[in-house]
mmCIF file of C-alpha atoms and ligand atoms in Angstrom:
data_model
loop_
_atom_site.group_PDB
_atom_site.id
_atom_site.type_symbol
_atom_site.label_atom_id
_atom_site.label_comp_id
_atom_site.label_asym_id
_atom_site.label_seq_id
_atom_site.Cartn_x
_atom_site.Cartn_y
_atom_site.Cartn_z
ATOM 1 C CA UNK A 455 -61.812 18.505 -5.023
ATOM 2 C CA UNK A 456 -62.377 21.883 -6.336
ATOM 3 C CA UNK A 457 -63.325 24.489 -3.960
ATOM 4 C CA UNK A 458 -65.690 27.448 -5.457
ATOM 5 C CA UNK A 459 -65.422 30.456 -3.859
ATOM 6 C CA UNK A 460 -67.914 32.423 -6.302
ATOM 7 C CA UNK A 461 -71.304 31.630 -7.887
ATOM 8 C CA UNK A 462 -71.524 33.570 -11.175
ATOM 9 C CA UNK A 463 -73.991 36.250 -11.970
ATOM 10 C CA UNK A 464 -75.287 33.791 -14.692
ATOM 11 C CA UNK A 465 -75.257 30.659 -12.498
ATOM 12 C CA UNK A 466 -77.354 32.959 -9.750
ATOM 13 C CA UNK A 467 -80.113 33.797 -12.463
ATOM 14 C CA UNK A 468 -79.915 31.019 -14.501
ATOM 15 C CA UNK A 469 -83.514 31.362 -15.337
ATOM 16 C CA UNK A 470 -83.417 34.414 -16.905
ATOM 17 C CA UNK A 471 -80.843 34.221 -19.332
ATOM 18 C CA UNK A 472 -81.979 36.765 -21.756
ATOM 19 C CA UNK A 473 -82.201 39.601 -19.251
ATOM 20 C CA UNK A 474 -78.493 39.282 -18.046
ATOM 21 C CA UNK A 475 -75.651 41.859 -19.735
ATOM 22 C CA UNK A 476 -73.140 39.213 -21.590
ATOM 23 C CA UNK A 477 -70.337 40.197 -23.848
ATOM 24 C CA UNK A 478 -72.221 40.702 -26.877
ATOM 25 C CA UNK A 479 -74.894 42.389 -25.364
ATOM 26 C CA UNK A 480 -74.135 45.813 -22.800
ATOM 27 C CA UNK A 481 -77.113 48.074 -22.747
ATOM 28 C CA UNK A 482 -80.638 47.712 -24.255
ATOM 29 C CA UNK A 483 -81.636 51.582 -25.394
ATOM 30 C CA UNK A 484 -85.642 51.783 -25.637
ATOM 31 C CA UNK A 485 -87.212 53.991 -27.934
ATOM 32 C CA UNK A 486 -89.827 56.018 -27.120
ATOM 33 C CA UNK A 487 -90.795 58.722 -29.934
ATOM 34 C CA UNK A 488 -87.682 60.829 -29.456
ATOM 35 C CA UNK A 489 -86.847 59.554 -26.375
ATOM 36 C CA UNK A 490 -83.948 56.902 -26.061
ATOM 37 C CA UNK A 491 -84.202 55.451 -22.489
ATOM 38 C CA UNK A 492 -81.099 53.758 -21.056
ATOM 39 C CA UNK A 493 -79.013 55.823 -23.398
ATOM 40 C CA UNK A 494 -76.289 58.585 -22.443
ATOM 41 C CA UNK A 495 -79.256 60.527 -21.477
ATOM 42 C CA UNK A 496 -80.620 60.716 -18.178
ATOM 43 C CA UNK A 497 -84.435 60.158 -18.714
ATOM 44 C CA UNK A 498 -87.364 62.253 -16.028
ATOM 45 C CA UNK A 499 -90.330 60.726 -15.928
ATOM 46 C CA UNK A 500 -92.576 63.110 -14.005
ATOM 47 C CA UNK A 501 -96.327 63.731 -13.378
ATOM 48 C CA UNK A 502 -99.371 63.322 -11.313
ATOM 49 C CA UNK A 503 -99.882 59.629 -9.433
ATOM 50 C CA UNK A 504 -103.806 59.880 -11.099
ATOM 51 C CA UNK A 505 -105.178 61.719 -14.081
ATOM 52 C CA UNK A 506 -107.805 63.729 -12.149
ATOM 53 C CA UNK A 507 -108.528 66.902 -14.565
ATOM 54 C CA UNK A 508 -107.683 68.283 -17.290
ATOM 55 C CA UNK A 509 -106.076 71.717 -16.198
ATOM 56 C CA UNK A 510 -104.344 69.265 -13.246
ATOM 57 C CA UNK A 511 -102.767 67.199 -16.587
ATOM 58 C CA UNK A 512 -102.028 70.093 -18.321
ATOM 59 C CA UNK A 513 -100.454 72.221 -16.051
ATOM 60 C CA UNK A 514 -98.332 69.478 -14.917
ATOM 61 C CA UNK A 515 -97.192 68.656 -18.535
ATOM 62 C CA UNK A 516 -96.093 72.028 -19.141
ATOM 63 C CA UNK A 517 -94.712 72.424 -16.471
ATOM 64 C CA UNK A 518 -92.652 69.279 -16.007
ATOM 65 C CA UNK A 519 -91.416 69.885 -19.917
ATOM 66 C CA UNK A 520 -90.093 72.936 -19.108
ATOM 67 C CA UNK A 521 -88.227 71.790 -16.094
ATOM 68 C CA UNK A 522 -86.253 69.285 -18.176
ATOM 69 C CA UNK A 523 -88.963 66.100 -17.602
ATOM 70 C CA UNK A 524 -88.985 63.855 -21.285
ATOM 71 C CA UNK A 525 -91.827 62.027 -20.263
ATOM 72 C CA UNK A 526 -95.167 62.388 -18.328
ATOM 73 C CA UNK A 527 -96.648 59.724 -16.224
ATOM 74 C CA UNK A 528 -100.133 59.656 -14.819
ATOM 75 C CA UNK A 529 -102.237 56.885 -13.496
ATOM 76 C CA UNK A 530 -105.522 56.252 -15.774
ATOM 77 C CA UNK A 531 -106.211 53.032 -13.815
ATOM 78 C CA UNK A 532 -105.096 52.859 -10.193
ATOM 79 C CA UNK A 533 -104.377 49.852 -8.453
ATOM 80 C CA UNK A 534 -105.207 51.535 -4.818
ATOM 81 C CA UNK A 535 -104.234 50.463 -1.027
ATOM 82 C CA UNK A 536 -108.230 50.993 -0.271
ATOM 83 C CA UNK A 537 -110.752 49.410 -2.751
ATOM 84 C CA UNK A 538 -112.601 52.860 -1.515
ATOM 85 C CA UNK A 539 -110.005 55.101 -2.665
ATOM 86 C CA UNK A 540 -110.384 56.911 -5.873
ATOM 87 C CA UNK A 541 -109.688 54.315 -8.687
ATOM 88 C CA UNK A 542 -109.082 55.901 -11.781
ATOM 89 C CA UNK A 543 -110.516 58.132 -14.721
ATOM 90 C CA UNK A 544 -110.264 54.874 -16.757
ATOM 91 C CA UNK A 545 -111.082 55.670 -20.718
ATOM 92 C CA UNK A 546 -111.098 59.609 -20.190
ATOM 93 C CA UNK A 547 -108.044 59.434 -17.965
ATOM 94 C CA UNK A 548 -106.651 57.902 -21.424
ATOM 95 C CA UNK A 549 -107.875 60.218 -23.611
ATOM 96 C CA UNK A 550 -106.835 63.376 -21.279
ATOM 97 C CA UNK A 551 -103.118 61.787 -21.320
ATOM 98 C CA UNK A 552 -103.480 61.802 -25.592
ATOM 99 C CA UNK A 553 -104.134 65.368 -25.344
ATOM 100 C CA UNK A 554 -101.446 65.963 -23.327
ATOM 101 C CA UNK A 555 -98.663 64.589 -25.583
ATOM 102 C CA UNK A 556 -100.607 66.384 -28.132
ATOM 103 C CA UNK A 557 -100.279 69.712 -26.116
ATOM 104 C CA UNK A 558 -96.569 69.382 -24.821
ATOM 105 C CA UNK A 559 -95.066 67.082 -27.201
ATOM 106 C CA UNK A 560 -94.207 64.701 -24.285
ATOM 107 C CA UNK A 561 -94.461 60.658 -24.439
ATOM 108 C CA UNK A 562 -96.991 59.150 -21.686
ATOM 109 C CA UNK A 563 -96.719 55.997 -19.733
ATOM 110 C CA UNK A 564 -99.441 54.771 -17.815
ATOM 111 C CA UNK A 565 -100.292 51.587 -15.975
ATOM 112 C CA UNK A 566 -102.304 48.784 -17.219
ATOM 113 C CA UNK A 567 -103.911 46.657 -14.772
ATOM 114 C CA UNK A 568 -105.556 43.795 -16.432
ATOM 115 C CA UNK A 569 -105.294 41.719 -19.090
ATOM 116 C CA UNK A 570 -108.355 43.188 -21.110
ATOM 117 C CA UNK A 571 -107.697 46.856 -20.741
ATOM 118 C CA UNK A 572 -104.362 46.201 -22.636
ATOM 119 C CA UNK A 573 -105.808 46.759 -25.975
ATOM 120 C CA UNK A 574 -107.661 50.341 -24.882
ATOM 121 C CA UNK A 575 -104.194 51.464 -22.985
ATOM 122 C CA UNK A 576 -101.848 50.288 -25.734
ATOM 123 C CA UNK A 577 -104.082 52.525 -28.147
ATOM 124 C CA UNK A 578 -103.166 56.109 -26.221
ATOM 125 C CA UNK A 579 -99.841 55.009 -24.489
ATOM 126 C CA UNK A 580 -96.874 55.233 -25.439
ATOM 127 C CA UNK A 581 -94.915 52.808 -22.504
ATOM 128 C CA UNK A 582 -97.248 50.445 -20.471
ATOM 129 C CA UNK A 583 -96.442 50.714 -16.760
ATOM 130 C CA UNK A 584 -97.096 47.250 -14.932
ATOM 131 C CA UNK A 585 -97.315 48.124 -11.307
ATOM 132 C CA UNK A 586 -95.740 46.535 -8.124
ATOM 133 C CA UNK A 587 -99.177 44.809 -7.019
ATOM 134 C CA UNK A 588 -99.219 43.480 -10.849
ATOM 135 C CA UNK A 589 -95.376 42.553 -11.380
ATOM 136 C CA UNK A 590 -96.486 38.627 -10.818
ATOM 137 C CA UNK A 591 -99.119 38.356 -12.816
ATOM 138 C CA UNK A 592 -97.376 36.610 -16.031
ATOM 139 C CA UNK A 593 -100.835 36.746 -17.885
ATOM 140 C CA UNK A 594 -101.083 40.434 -17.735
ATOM 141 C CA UNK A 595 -97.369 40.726 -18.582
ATOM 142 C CA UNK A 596 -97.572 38.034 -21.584
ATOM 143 C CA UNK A 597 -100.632 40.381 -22.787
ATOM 144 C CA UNK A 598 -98.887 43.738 -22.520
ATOM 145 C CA UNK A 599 -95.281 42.275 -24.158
ATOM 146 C CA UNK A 600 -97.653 41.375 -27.221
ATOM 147 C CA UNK A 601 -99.353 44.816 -27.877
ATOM 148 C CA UNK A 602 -95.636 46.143 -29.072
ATOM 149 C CA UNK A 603 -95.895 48.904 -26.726
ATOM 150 C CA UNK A 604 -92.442 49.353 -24.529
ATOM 151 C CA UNK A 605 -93.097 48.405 -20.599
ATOM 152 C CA UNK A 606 -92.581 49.769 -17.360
ATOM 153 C CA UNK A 607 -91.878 47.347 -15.337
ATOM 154 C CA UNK A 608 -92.402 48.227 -11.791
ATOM 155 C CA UNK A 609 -90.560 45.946 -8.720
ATOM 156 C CA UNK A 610 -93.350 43.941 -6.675
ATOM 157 C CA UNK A 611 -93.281 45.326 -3.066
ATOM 158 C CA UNK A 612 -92.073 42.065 -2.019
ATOM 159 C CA UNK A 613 -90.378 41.282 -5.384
ATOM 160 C CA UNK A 614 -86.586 39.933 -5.090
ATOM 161 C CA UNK A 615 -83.993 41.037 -7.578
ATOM 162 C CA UNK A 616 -84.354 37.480 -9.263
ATOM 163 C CA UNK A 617 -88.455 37.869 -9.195
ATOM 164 C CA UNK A 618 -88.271 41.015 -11.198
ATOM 165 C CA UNK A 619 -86.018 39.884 -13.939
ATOM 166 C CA UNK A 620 -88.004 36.530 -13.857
ATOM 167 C CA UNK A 621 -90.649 38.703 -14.995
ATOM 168 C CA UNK A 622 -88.867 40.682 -17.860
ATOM 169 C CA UNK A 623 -87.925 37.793 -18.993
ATOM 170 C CA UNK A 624 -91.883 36.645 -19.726
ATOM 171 C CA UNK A 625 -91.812 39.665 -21.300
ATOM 172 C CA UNK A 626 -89.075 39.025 -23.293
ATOM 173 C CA UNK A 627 -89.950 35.787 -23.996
ATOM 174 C CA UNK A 628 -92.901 36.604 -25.564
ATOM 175 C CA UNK A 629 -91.588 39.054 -28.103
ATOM 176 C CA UNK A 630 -90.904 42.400 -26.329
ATOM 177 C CA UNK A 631 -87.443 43.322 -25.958
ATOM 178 C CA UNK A 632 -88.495 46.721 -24.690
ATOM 179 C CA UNK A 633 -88.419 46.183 -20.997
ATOM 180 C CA UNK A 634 -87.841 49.342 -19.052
ATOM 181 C CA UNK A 635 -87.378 48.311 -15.021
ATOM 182 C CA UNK A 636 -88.088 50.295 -11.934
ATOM 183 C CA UNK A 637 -86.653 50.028 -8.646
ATOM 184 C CA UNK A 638 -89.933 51.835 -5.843
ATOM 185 C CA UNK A 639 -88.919 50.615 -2.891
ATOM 186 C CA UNK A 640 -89.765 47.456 -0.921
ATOM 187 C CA UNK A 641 -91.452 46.215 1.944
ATOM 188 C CA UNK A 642 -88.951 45.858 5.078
ATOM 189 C CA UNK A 643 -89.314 46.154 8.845
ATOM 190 C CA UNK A 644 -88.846 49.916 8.795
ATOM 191 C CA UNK A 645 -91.957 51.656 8.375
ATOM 192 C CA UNK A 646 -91.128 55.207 8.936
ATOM 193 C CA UNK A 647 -90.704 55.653 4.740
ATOM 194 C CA UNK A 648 -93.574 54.459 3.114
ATOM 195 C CA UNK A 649 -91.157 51.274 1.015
ATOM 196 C CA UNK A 650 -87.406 50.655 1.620
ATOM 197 C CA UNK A 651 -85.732 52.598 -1.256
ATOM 198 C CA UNK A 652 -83.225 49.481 -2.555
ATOM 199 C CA UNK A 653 -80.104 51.460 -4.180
ATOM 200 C CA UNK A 654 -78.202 48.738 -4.094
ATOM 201 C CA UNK A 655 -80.767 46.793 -6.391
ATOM 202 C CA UNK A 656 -80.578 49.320 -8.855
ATOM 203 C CA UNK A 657 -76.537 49.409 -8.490
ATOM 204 C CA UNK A 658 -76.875 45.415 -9.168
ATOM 205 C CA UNK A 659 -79.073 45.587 -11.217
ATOM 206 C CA UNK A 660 -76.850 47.938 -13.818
ATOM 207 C CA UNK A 661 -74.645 45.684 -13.623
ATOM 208 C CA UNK A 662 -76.194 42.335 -14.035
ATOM 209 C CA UNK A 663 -78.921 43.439 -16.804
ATOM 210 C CA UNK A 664 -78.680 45.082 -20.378
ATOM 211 C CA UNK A 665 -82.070 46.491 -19.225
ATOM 212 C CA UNK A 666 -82.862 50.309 -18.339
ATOM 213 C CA UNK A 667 -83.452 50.795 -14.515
ATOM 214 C CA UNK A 668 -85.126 53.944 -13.393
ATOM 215 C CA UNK A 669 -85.631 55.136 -9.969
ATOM 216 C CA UNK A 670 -89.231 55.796 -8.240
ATOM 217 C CA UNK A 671 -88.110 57.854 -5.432
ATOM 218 C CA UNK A 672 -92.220 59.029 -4.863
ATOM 219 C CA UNK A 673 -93.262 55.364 -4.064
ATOM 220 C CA UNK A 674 -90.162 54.639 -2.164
ATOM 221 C CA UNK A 675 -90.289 57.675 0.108
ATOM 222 C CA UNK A 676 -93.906 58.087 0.650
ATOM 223 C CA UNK A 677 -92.713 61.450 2.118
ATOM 224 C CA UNK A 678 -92.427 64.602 -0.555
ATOM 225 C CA UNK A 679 -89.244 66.234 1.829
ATOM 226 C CA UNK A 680 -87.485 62.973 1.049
ATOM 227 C CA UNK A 681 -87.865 62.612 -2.333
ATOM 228 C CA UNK A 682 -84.905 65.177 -3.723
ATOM 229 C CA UNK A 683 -82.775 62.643 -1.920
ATOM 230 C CA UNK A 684 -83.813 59.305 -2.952
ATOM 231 C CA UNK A 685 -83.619 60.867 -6.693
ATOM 232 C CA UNK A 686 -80.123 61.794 -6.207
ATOM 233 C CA UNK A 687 -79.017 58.561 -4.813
ATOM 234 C CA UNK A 688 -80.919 57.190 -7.616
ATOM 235 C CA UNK A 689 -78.620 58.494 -9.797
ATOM 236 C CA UNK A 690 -75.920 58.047 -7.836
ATOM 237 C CA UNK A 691 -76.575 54.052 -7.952
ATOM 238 C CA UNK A 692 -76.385 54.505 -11.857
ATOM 239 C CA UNK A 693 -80.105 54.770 -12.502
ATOM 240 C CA UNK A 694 -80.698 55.670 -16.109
ATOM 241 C CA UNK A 695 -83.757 57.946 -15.233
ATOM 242 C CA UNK A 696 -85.979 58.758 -12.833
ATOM 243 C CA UNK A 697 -90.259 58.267 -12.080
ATOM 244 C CA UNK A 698 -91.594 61.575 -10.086
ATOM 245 C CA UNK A 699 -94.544 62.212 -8.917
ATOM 246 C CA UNK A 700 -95.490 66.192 -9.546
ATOM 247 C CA UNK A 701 -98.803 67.538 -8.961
ATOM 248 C CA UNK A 702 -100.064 71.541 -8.838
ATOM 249 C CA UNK A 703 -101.582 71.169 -5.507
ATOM 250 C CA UNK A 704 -100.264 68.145 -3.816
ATOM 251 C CA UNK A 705 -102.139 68.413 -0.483
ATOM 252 C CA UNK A 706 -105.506 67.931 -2.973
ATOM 253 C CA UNK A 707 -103.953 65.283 -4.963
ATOM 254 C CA UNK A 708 -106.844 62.542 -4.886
ATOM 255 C CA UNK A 709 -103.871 59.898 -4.499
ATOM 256 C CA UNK A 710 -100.796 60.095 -3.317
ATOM 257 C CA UNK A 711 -100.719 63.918 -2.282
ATOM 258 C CA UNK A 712 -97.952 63.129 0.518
ATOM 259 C CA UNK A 713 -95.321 61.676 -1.803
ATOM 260 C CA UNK A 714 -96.293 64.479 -4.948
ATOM 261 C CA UNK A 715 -93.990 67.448 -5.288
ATOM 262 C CA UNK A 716 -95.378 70.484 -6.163
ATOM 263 C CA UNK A 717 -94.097 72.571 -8.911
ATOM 264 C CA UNK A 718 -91.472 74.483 -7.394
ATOM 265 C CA UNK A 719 -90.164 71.591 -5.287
ATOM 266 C CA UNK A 720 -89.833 69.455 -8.604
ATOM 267 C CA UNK A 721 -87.893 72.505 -9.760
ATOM 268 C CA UNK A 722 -85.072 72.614 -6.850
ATOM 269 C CA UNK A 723 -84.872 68.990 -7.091
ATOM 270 C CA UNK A 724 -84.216 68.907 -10.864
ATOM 271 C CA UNK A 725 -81.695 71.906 -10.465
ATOM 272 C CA UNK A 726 -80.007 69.998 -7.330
ATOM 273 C CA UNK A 727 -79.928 66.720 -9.649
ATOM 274 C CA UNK A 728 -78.151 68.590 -12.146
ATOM 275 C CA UNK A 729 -74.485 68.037 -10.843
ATOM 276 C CA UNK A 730 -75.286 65.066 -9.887
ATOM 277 C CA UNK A 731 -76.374 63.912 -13.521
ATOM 278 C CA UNK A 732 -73.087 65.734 -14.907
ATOM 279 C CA UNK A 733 -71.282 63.255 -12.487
ATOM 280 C CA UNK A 734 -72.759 60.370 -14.228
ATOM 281 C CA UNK A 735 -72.385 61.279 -17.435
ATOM 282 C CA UNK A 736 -68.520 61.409 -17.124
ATOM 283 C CA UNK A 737 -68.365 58.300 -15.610
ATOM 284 C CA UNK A 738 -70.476 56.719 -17.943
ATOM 285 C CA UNK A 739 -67.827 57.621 -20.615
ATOM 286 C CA UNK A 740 -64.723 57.183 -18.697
ATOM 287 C CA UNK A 741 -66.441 53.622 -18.162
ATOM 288 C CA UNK A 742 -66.889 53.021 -21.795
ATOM 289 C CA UNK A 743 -63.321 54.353 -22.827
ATOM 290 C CA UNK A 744 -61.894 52.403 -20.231
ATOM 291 C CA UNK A 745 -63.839 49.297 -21.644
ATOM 292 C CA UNK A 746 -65.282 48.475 -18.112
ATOM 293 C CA UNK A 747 -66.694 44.954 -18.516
ATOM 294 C CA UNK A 748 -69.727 43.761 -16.906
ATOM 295 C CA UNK A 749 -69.250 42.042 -13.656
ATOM 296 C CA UNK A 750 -70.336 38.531 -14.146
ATOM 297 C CA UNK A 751 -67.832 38.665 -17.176
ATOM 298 C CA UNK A 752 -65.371 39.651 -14.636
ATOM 299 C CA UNK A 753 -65.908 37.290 -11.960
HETATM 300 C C1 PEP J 61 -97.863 54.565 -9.364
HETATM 301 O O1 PEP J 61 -96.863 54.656 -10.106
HETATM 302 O O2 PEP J 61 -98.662 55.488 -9.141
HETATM 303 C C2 PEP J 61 -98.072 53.289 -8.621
HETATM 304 C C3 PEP J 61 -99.274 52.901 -8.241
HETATM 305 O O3 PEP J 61 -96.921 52.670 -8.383
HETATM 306 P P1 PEP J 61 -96.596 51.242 -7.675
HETATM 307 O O4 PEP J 61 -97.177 50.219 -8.584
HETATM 308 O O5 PEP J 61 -95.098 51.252 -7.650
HETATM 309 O O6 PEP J 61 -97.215 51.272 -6.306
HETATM 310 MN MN1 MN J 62 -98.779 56.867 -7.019
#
């Protein structure tokens, strides 16, 4: 009788064929304007948790552009802990975020929470973040794949590895090969951090999926002082970008204000990440002269 010693990478996630990395296909790139994400360059994604002003947005895009960020983020419609906790600017959270990549030439993702809103946030962003509470909802997901628009695809708190690509695969399956994922911690026993930052996901996951993986070190920390770290080992894991939140006065952020980074601490940690990112770029060609092949090819 023959005696296996090792279950495949496709055998394990069988069901999601079309998000695995396979011979003929290494590395989705997703286009977003002029930025390539999952591509030899390492992608920031920084701004405030909510839209809350228009001189907050502002100030935040400028000053997250000139520190090296290619994309702003900002939450128009916020899924929140408390259903008594500020919820959003909704439409004029939108239309602040269009004058923004008006103003600083940046792209914008934001989330989408529900199926009807699609159409509205698909009109003013550019990448449609689905959030963690929202990863499972496959009729919000089949919704967002059709509008076109790339997607965010944020890890569920309590999402496995095979959850989340079950999920970019609905997306794929319905049309939308543009599936960005994000690793923002999960829910363990420890509670001193506000999620369990899960490097090794995104390590698997680079090597498993064709997919872009960034790195949410703001959600995973819950902490500002330990967010420089999570981004490095972020990038470190192989992450092809990061998700940041920045805001000019985080202790009056209206959400999230303990995880924010002002702007001089987004500064030092984008000057810190620098060698770090050099690092990766090497290896990321000494990987693709050497021909490296993807590890369920290999086992
Ligand atoms: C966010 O990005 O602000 C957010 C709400 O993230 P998550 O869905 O990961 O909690
Ligand atoms: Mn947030």
């Amino acid at each position: 009788m023959e005696h296996r010693v090792r279950e495949s990478w496709q055998e394990r996630f069988a069901g999601t064929p079309d998000v695995l990395m396979s011979a003929g296909r290494r590395h989705t790139v997703v286009q977003v304007l002029d930025v390539a994400v999952g591509g030899d360059e390492f992608i920031t994604m920084a701004g405030p948790c909510s839209v809350e002003t228009e001189s907050q947005l502002m100030a935040t895009a400028h000053h997250v552009r000139r520190g090296g960020a290619r994309i702003l983020r900002g939450g128009a419609f916020k899924p929140r802990s408390s259903p008594y906790a500020f919820q959003g600017l909704g439409l004029q959270g939108l239309k602040l975020l269009a004058r923004a990549r008006e103003e600083s030439g940046l792209a914008i993702v934001t989330e989408v929470m529900s199926e009807c809103d699609v159409p509205m946030v698909a009109e003013y962003a550019d990448i449609l973040q689905i959030g963690s509470r929202s990863m499972e909802n496959y009729s919000l997901l089949e919704t967002a794949a059709r509008s076109g628009r790339p997607i965010l695809l944020k890890r569920g708190m309590v999402a496995t590895i095979a959850d989340l690509l079950r999920s970019a695969q609905v997306i794929l399956d319905n049309g939308n090969p543009d599936v960005i994922l994000c690793e923002r911690g999960i829910r363990t026993f420890e509670t001193a951090m506000r999620n369990s930052f899960d490097a090794a996901g995104i390590a698997l996951l680079k090597q498993i999926t064709h997919l872009p993986v960034i790195a949410d070190p703001s959600h995973a920390a819950g902490h500002r002082e330990l967010v420089p770290a999570l981004a490095r080992i972020g990038v470190a894991a192989g992450a092809d970008g990061l998700l940041v939140e920045v805001h000019p006065n985080p202790d009056k952020s209206w959400s999230d204000g303990e995880q924010s980074l002002d702007f001089a601490e987004f500064d030092a940690m984008m000057a810190a990440l620098g060698p770090w990112i050099e690092l990766r770029s090497r290896e990321l060609g000494e990987r693709e002269a050497a021909g490296v092949r993807p590890m369920e090819v290999a086992g």
